[in-house]
PDB file of C-alpha atoms in Angstrom:
ATOM      1  CA  MET S 897       0.000   0.000   0.000  1.00  0.00           C
ATOM      2  CA  SER S 898       1.451   3.358  -0.962  1.00  0.00           C
ATOM      3  CA  ALA S 899       1.501   6.327   1.377  1.00  0.00           C
ATOM      4  CA  SER S 900      -1.134   9.000   0.933  1.00  0.00           C
ATOM      5  CA  PRO S 901       0.097  12.275  -0.533  1.00  0.00           C
ATOM      6  CA  ASN S 902       0.828  15.225   1.730  1.00  0.00           C
ATOM      7  CA  TRP S 903      -1.271  18.243   0.889  1.00  0.00           C
ATOM      8  CA  LEU S 904      -1.498  21.732   2.311  1.00  0.00           C
ATOM      9  CA  SER S 905      -4.260  24.287   2.334  1.00  0.00           C
ATOM     10  CA  PHE S 906      -4.206  27.921   3.358  1.00  0.00           C
ATOM     11  CA  ILE S 907      -6.403  30.950   3.760  1.00  0.00           C
ATOM     12  CA  ALA S 908      -4.787  34.359   3.582  1.00  0.00           C
ATOM     13  CA  SER S 909      -6.011  37.263   5.671  1.00  0.00           C
ATOM     14  CA  PRO S 910      -4.573  40.793   5.847  1.00  0.00           C
ATOM     15  CA  ASN S 911      -1.926  39.914   8.454  1.00  0.00           C
ATOM     16  CA  GLU S 912      -1.542  36.125   8.500  1.00  0.00           C
ATOM     17  CA  ALA S 913      -2.081  32.816   6.769  1.00  0.00           C
ATOM     18  CA  LEU S 914      -4.067  29.976   8.325  1.00  0.00           C
ATOM     19  CA  VAL S 915      -2.383  26.736   7.259  1.00  0.00           C
ATOM     20  CA  VAL S 916      -3.451  23.083   7.478  1.00  0.00           C
ATOM     21  CA  SER S 917      -1.404  20.149   6.207  1.00  0.00           C
ATOM     22  CA  ALA S 918      -2.599  16.567   6.017  1.00  0.00           C
ATOM     23  CA  SER S 919      -2.044  13.200   4.478  1.00  0.00           C
ATOM     24  CA  VAL S 920      -4.934  12.870   2.026  1.00  0.00           C
ATOM     25  CA  PRO S 921      -5.984   9.334   1.063  1.00  0.00           C
ATOM     26  CA  SER S 922      -8.320   8.843  -1.882  1.00  0.00           C
ATOM     27  CA  GLU S 923     -11.086   7.809   0.557  1.00  0.00           C
ATOM     28  CA  GLY S 924     -11.669   8.147   4.265  1.00  0.00           C
ATOM     29  CA  PRO S 925     -10.464  10.571   6.899  1.00  0.00           C
ATOM     30  CA  LEU S 926      -7.635  13.038   6.462  1.00  0.00           C
ATOM     31  CA  GLN S 927      -4.630  12.465   8.739  1.00  0.00           C
ATOM     32  CA  VAL S 928      -3.909  15.965  10.023  1.00  0.00           C
ATOM     33  CA  SER S 929      -0.184  16.620  10.309  1.00  0.00           C
ATOM     34  CA  GLY S 930      -0.107  20.344  10.968  1.00  0.00           C
ATOM     35  CA  VAL S 931      -2.362  23.244  11.913  1.00  0.00           C
ATOM     36  CA  GLU S 932      -0.560  26.555  12.067  1.00  0.00           C
ATOM     37  CA  THR S 933      -1.039  30.300  11.902  1.00  0.00           C
ATOM     38  CA  TRP S 934       1.726  32.134  10.084  1.00  0.00           C
ATOM     39  CA  PRO S 935       1.617  35.819  11.018  1.00  0.00           C
ATOM     40  CA  LEU S 936       3.496  38.394   9.010  1.00  0.00           C
ATOM     41  CA  ASP S 937       6.780  39.381  10.589  1.00  0.00           C
ATOM     42  CA  PRO S 938       6.764  42.844  12.174  1.00  0.00           C
ATOM     43  CA  GLY S 939       8.218  45.664  10.150  1.00  0.00           C
ATOM     44  CA  GLU S 940       7.864  46.609   6.515  1.00  0.00           C
ATOM     45  CA  ARG S 941       5.422  44.511   4.502  1.00  0.00           C
ATOM     46  CA  PRO S 942       7.787  43.718   1.574  1.00  0.00           C
ATOM     47  CA  GLN S 943      10.329  42.158   3.947  1.00  0.00           C
ATOM     48  CA  ALA S 944       7.536  40.342   5.799  1.00  0.00           C
ATOM     49  CA  TYR S 945       6.238  38.902   2.508  1.00  0.00           C
ATOM     50  CA  ALA S 946       9.734  37.691   1.645  1.00  0.00           C
ATOM     51  CA  ALA S 947      10.025  35.992   5.054  1.00  0.00           C
ATOM     52  CA  LEU S 948       6.607  34.347   4.599  1.00  0.00           C
ATOM     53  CA  ARG S 949       7.645  33.149   1.158  1.00  0.00           C
ATOM     54  CA  ARG S 950      10.801  31.557   2.584  1.00  0.00           C
ATOM     55  CA  ARG S 951       8.757  29.968   5.344  1.00  0.00           C
ATOM     56  CA  ILE S 952       6.355  28.218   2.982  1.00  0.00           C
ATOM     57  CA  GLN S 953       9.219  27.136   0.703  1.00  0.00           C
ATOM     58  CA  ALA S 954      10.929  25.452   3.652  1.00  0.00           C
ATOM     59  CA  TYR S 955       7.643  23.897   4.806  1.00  0.00           C
ATOM     60  CA  LEU S 956       6.808  22.528   1.349  1.00  0.00           C
ATOM     61  CA  SER S 957      10.210  20.890   1.146  1.00  0.00           C
ATOM     62  CA  ALA S 958      10.356  19.565   4.707  1.00  0.00           C
ATOM     63  CA  GLN S 959       6.839  18.091   4.581  1.00  0.00           C
ATOM     64  CA  ALA S 960       7.082  16.807   0.966  1.00  0.00           C
ATOM     65  CA  ILE S 961       3.904  18.681   0.023  1.00  0.00           C
ATOM     66  CA  SER S 962       2.684  17.662  -3.432  1.00  0.00           C
ATOM     67  CA  PHE S 963      -0.469  19.795  -3.739  1.00  0.00           C
ATOM     68  CA  VAL S 964      -1.838  23.018  -2.269  1.00  0.00           C
ATOM     69  CA  ALA S 965      -5.479  24.094  -2.100  1.00  0.00           C
ATOM     70  CA  TYR S 966      -6.321  27.650  -1.112  1.00  0.00           C
ATOM     71  CA  ARG S 967      -9.163  30.125  -0.876  1.00  0.00           C
ATOM     72  CA  GLY S 968      -9.032  32.295  -3.933  1.00  0.00           C
ATOM     73  CA  ALA S 969     -10.262  35.830  -4.358  1.00  0.00           C
ATOM     74  CA  ALA S 970     -14.000  36.262  -4.681  1.00  0.00           C
ATOM     75  CA  SER S 971     -15.845  39.217  -6.073  1.00  0.00           C
ATOM     76  CA  SER S 972     -18.317  41.059  -3.895  1.00  0.00           C
ATOM     77  CA  GLN S 973     -21.362  43.082  -4.767  1.00  0.00           C
ATOM     78  CA  PHE S 974     -20.220  45.554  -2.098  1.00  0.00           C
ATOM     79  CA  GLY S 975     -16.817  46.198  -3.636  1.00  0.00           C
ATOM     80  CA  THR S 976     -13.348  45.294  -2.499  1.00  0.00           C
ATOM     81  CA  GLY S 977     -11.731  47.131   0.386  1.00  0.00           C
ATOM     82  CA  PRO S 978      -8.150  47.494   1.540  1.00  0.00           C
ATOM     83  CA  GLN S 979      -8.328  44.377   3.750  1.00  0.00           C
ATOM     84  CA  ALA S 980      -9.045  42.208   0.693  1.00  0.00           C
ATOM     85  CA  TYR S 981      -6.068  43.724  -1.120  1.00  0.00           C
ATOM     86  CA  LEU S 982      -3.750  43.022   1.829  1.00  0.00           C
ATOM     87  CA  ALA S 983      -4.957  39.411   1.968  1.00  0.00           C
ATOM     88  CA  ALA S 984      -4.347  39.147  -1.788  1.00  0.00           C
ATOM     89  CA  GLU S 985      -0.767  40.310  -1.273  1.00  0.00           C
ATOM     90  CA  ILE S 986      -0.177  37.550   1.293  1.00  0.00           C
ATOM     91  CA  ARG S 987      -1.789  35.013  -1.043  1.00  0.00           C
ATOM     92  CA  GLY S 988       0.522  36.215  -3.814  1.00  0.00           C
ATOM     93  CA  ALA S 989       3.623  35.807  -1.650  1.00  0.00           C
ATOM     94  CA  LEU S 990       2.590  32.238  -0.829  1.00  0.00           C
ATOM     95  CA  LEU S 991       1.698  31.401  -4.421  1.00  0.00           C
ATOM     96  CA  SER S 992       5.041  32.655  -5.705  1.00  0.00           C
ATOM     97  CA  ALA S 993       6.730  30.020  -3.550  1.00  0.00           C
ATOM     98  CA  LEU S 994       4.481  27.327  -5.034  1.00  0.00           C
ATOM     99  CA  GLY S 995       5.399  28.369  -8.541  1.00  0.00           C
ATOM    100  CA  GLU S 996       9.095  28.278  -7.828  1.00  0.00           C
ATOM    101  CA  GLY S 997       8.786  24.890  -6.132  1.00  0.00           C
ATOM    102  CA  CYS S 998       6.664  23.496  -8.997  1.00  0.00           C
ATOM    103  CA  VAL S 999       3.930  22.460  -6.549  1.00  0.00           C
ATOM    104  CA  ARG S1000       0.501  21.961  -8.082  1.00  0.00           C
ATOM    105  CA  SER S1001      -2.211  24.172  -6.647  1.00  0.00           C
ATOM    106  CA  ARG S1002      -5.872  25.016  -7.018  1.00  0.00           C
ATOM    107  CA  ALA S1003      -7.952  27.965  -5.837  1.00  0.00           C
ATOM    108  CA  PHE S1004     -11.466  27.555  -4.476  1.00  0.00           C
ATOM    109  CA  THR S1005     -14.073  30.150  -3.595  1.00  0.00           C
ATOM    110  CA  LYS S1006     -16.604  29.639  -0.858  1.00  0.00           C
ATOM    111  CA  GLY S1007     -19.596  30.498  -3.049  1.00  0.00           C
ATOM    112  CA  VAL S1008     -18.735  28.039  -5.816  1.00  0.00           C
ATOM    113  CA  VAL S1009     -17.874  25.293  -3.334  1.00  0.00           C
ATOM    114  CA  SER S1010     -21.180  25.822  -1.499  1.00  0.00           C
ATOM    115  CA  ARG S1011     -23.037  25.151  -4.736  1.00  0.00           C
ATOM    116  CA  ARG S1012     -20.986  22.133  -5.837  1.00  0.00           C
ATOM    117  CA  PHE S1013     -19.789  20.244  -2.761  1.00  0.00           C
ATOM    118  CA  GLY S1014     -22.050  17.851  -0.897  1.00  0.00           C
ATOM    119  CA  THR S1015     -25.457  18.645   0.509  1.00  0.00           C
ATOM    120  CA  GLN S1016     -24.697  21.642   2.741  1.00  0.00           C
ATOM    121  CA  LYS S1017     -23.214  25.085   2.338  1.00  0.00           C
ATOM    122  CA  VAL S1018     -19.589  25.543   3.369  1.00  0.00           C
ATOM    123  CA  GLY S1019     -20.555  27.410   6.543  1.00  0.00           C
ATOM    124  CA  ASP S1020     -22.744  24.503   7.639  1.00  0.00           C
ATOM    125  CA  TYR S1021     -19.868  22.034   7.212  1.00  0.00           C
ATOM    126  CA  LEU S1022     -17.544  24.331   9.156  1.00  0.00           C
ATOM    127  CA  ARG S1023     -19.943  24.338  12.133  1.00  0.00           C
ATOM    128  CA  ASP S1024     -20.680  20.578  11.958  1.00  0.00           C
ATOM    129  CA  ASP S1025     -18.506  18.999  14.680  1.00  0.00           C
ATOM    130  CA  GLY S1026     -19.720  15.516  13.692  1.00  0.00           C
ATOM    131  CA  PHE S1027     -18.425  16.000  10.146  1.00  0.00           C
ATOM    132  CA  TRP S1028     -14.967  16.864  11.473  1.00  0.00           C
ATOM    133  CA  ARG S1029     -14.875  13.977  13.964  1.00  0.00           C
ATOM    134  CA  ALA S1030     -15.860  11.505  11.219  1.00  0.00           C
ATOM    135  CA  ASN S1031     -13.546  12.839   8.520  1.00  0.00           C
ATOM    136  CA  CYS S1032     -10.323  13.891  10.265  1.00  0.00           C
ATOM    137  CA  ILE S1033      -7.766  12.057  12.335  1.00  0.00           C
ATOM    138  CA  GLY S1034      -6.363  14.858  14.424  1.00  0.00           C
ATOM    139  CA  ASP S1035      -7.869  18.066  15.718  1.00  0.00           C
ATOM    140  CA  ILE S1036      -8.616  21.050  13.529  1.00  0.00           C
ATOM    141  CA  PRO S1037      -9.640  24.159  15.471  1.00  0.00           C
ATOM    142  CA  ARG S1038     -12.707  25.983  14.159  1.00  0.00           C
ATOM    143  CA  SER S1039     -10.480  28.868  13.077  1.00  0.00           C
ATOM    144  CA  HIS S1040      -8.703  26.576  10.573  1.00  0.00           C
ATOM    145  CA  ARG S1041     -11.618  24.465   9.364  1.00  0.00           C
ATOM    146  CA  GLU S1042     -12.215  26.410   6.169  1.00  0.00           C
ATOM    147  CA  ALA S1043      -8.612  25.854   5.110  1.00  0.00           C
ATOM    148  CA  ALA S1044      -8.929  22.133   5.876  1.00  0.00           C
ATOM    149  CA  PHE S1045     -12.271  21.945   4.075  1.00  0.00           C
ATOM    150  CA  TYR S1046     -10.642  22.849   0.761  1.00  0.00           C
ATOM    151  CA  LEU S1047      -8.566  19.657   1.053  1.00  0.00           C
ATOM    152  CA  PHE S1048     -11.788  17.618   0.903  1.00  0.00           C
ATOM    153  CA  VAL S1049     -13.020  19.662  -2.034  1.00  0.00           C
ATOM    154  CA  ALA S1050      -9.731  19.254  -3.914  1.00  0.00           C
ATOM    155  CA  ARG S1051      -9.716  15.521  -3.284  1.00  0.00           C
ATOM    156  CA  GLY S1052     -13.196  15.102  -4.674  1.00  0.00           C
ATOM    157  CA  GLU S1053     -13.386  17.679  -7.432  1.00  0.00           C
ATOM    158  CA  ASN S1054     -13.360  15.000 -10.137  1.00  0.00           C
ATOM    159  CA  ARG S1055     -16.038  12.854  -8.495  1.00  0.00           C
ATOM    160  CA  PRO S1056     -19.830  13.082  -8.652  1.00  0.00           C
ATOM    161  CA  SER S1057     -21.100  15.730  -6.236  1.00  0.00           C
ATOM    162  CA  GLU S1058     -22.456  13.139  -3.800  1.00  0.00           C
ATOM    163  CA  SER S1059     -19.123  11.259  -3.479  1.00  0.00           C
ATOM    164  CA  PHE S1060     -16.257  13.324  -2.062  1.00  0.00           C
ATOM    165  CA  GLY S1061     -14.788  10.543   0.055  1.00  0.00           C
ATOM    166  CA  VAL S1062     -16.338  11.941   3.232  1.00  0.00           C
ATOM    167  CA  VAL S1063     -18.886  10.777   5.750  1.00  0.00           C
ATOM    168  CA  SER S1064     -21.863  13.140   5.812  1.00  0.00           C
TER     169      SER S1064
END
């Protein structure tokens, strides 16, 4: 039996990245290997982005990460404010490391995933403690569940909508 691939998922916010890594088998629960918050270093943002980029490069290599799922930018009917732009800058710093490391990646947006994944909206899955107990080996704090959720979505994106390798 071959080992399951190591995947990573992240969500960028204006001042940090929420990161979850796991061994992702084709079926069954994820084996959580890391749940971290990577804040920007204090000081000037360009230097902090460079430090964050180096951090993810080292993590990708050390953990043998073969795929990264992340929350992509979503449009809003209310416009985009400065906080969204700052989060996009962090996402860009992280993505530049993926490109250099030749790591495959895929962006997901909450709205699209809510329409295509399973029987509930994303927010309902994030609040469903039973879902997380049944589908993860290892604890994922509520603050990091959305990042982890994109690992399930990535695993099942080529399957029929009712079969994502999870227990409902």
